[in-house]
Amino acid sequence: MTSIARTFALSLGIAATTIFLIMLGVFIWRYPMEEREFRACRVVVAVLDRATVIEGQNLTVRPTPALEELRTDSPNLWYVVSAGDLVSEYGSERRPALPFAFPYHGPIGSSVFSTLDQKSTFCLAVAQRGPLQLTMMVGAPQVRFGRIARNFLARSIFGIITLALAFAATVAIGSMLAARFVSRGIERVAHRALAIDPSAPQGLISLSEVPTELKPLVAALNRAFGEIDAYIRMQRRFLGNAAHQLRTPLTLLRAKIEDVPEPALRAELVRDVRRLTSLVSAMLDLARLQNHAIEKRPIDLAEITLDVLADFSPSALDAGIELALEHAEEGPFLVQGVDAAVRSALANLVGNALIHAYGARRIVATVSRGDISIDDDGAGLPDGAEHRLLEPFQTGNSAGDGAGLGLSIVREIMAAHGGELVISSAPGRGTTMSLRFPEATATTRSPHPDLQTG
């Protein structure tokens, strides 16, 4: 969409120019009527001047189309044209007594005079034609309005264009300033709206900060923000309540599993319940993060990564996969966050790598300032699968038993920390999943040694 100021200025400039042209047409139509004789005099003089030819001792008025039109339109037309002693007359029988004798010698110019009987007027014009003065006296002309208008425009075209441009520019500049004032009001509203936290849009835009014309829009925005805030609060309450309600039956289920006599089945059920408990814990942590119920504190990414890799060491040994921890730079590796939520997010990434990294022999966790990367040397993901895996209930293996919520929850946890989950992969080259936090805090803590388990 084009600029409001530009559109407003262009529209009003065109409208102003149209109005100006209409007013000019009315002016041309009315003004000559008030001084028709003088305007007609100028037109007729111009016609006769172009038709008059002086050759030696002869003065001829040629029957040009314009002169013939004038004669046809003016049944009582008469005129006398003289240059020195040379004279040419037309309609002498209709010419009244004049106050001037031929040849006439006077100042160059044109004017309208009354005849001696004061019953009519005539036009007297004197023009310099070489060494001679060309004198023209015309009476009873009937000049068409179109010819008067064309003559007026031809004489005043530059002045009219200048005036039209000045008028249009004035209107355009004024409208641009007005539109700029409105657009500045819109910009203030936009900046105020952008300052509202999308995860907690309780802030409203004050109606006193915006122009009157924008108040309905701002009121609608405030109402939308209120409805979004109410929906987000309801969603967070549901997520938190659901996580709380699921914890109790999971605890009871875990106790009942201990009574299962078959060791292999019992171990499988314990593993499934542990995964489900981790998922519920992540949901609860996410709900608390979004509700700002948990205060973020400095946490050590290296320490968390070390603990998570240690938890997964037995599973990695069973799968024949080597786990490794590497430091990309000197520590400390501190970020502001919630320990349990970050552990859950990292556990999701390591667990996904162990389960879905087909053909992987080694998984490396690399810690740097504000970043944890989990790299595997497996088969990688199909093209375009990275974005799909971030959606809820999407898994990398349609035959697997995962719910497809892990990476979606990881993304939400990182969003609550002001960070992001980044996935990069290529078929046959493995997959890298990174937790990227905001800039680490400047607090010193001793780094942990690398862990090698296999």
GROMACS .gro file of C-alpha atoms in nm, residues 246-247 250-251 253-254 257 266-284 311-312 315 343-345 347-356 358 394-397 399-407 409:
model
   57
  246LEU     CA    1  -0.149  -3.560   3.567
  247ARG     CA    2   0.124  -3.579   3.828
  250LEU     CA    3   0.154  -4.088   3.726
  251THR     CA    4   0.292  -4.122   4.078
  253LEU     CA    5   0.106  -4.568   3.832
  254ARG     CA    6   0.477  -4.570   3.912
  257ILE     CA    7   0.451  -5.078   3.829
  266ARG     CA    8   0.860  -5.364   3.455
  267ALA     CA    9   1.170  -5.190   3.315
  268GLU     CA   10   0.984  -5.095   2.996
  269LEU     CA   11   0.690  -4.955   3.192
  270VAL     CA   12   0.919  -4.760   3.423
  271ARG     CA   13   1.094  -4.609   3.120
  272ASP     CA   14   0.762  -4.509   2.964
  273VAL     CA   15   0.635  -4.358   3.286
  274ARG     CA   16   0.962  -4.169   3.328
  275ARG     CA   17   0.923  -4.021   2.981
  276LEU     CA   18   0.564  -3.926   3.050
  277THR     CA   19   0.660  -3.773   3.384
  278SER     CA   20   0.931  -3.570   3.211
  279LEU     CA   21   0.678  -3.447   2.958
  280VAL     CA   22   0.433  -3.342   3.230
  281SER     CA   23   0.712  -3.169   3.422
  282ALA     CA   24   0.811  -2.979   3.109
  283MET     CA   25   0.449  -2.870   3.056
  284LEU     CA   26   0.427  -2.753   3.416
  311ASP     CA   27   2.148  -3.942   3.300
  312PHE     CA   28   2.147  -4.071   2.943
  315SER     CA   29   2.075  -4.565   2.746
  343ARG     CA   30   1.725  -2.952   3.182
  344SER     CA   31   1.397  -3.075   3.037
  345ALA     CA   32   1.465  -2.902   2.705
  347ALA     CA   33   1.697  -3.390   2.781
  348ASN     CA   34   1.446  -3.376   2.496
  349LEU     CA   35   1.723  -3.302   2.245
  350VAL     CA   36   1.956  -3.577   2.374
  351GLY     CA   37   1.668  -3.826   2.393
  352ASN     CA   38   1.560  -3.743   2.040
  353ALA     CA   39   1.914  -3.791   1.914
  354LEU     CA   40   1.940  -4.132   2.082
  355ILE     CA   41   1.603  -4.250   1.949
  356HIS     CA   42   1.581  -4.095   1.603
  358TYR     CA   43   1.947  -4.365   1.276
  394GLN     CA   44   0.502  -3.413   1.454
  395THR     CA   45   0.773  -3.681   1.475
  396GLY     CA   46   1.067  -3.775   1.261
  397ASN     CA   47   0.948  -4.135   1.242
  399ALA     CA   48   0.643  -4.567   1.306
  400GLY     CA   49   0.783  -4.444   1.636
  401ASP     CA   50   0.605  -4.427   1.970
  402GLY     CA   51   0.676  -4.063   2.046
  403ALA     CA   52   0.396  -3.813   2.095
  404GLY     CA   53   0.566  -3.547   1.887
  405LEU     CA   54   0.545  -3.288   2.167
  406GLY     CA   55   0.911  -3.283   2.272
  407LEU     CA   56   1.058  -3.033   2.025
  409ILE     CA   57   0.781  -2.788   2.416
   0.00000   0.00000   0.00000
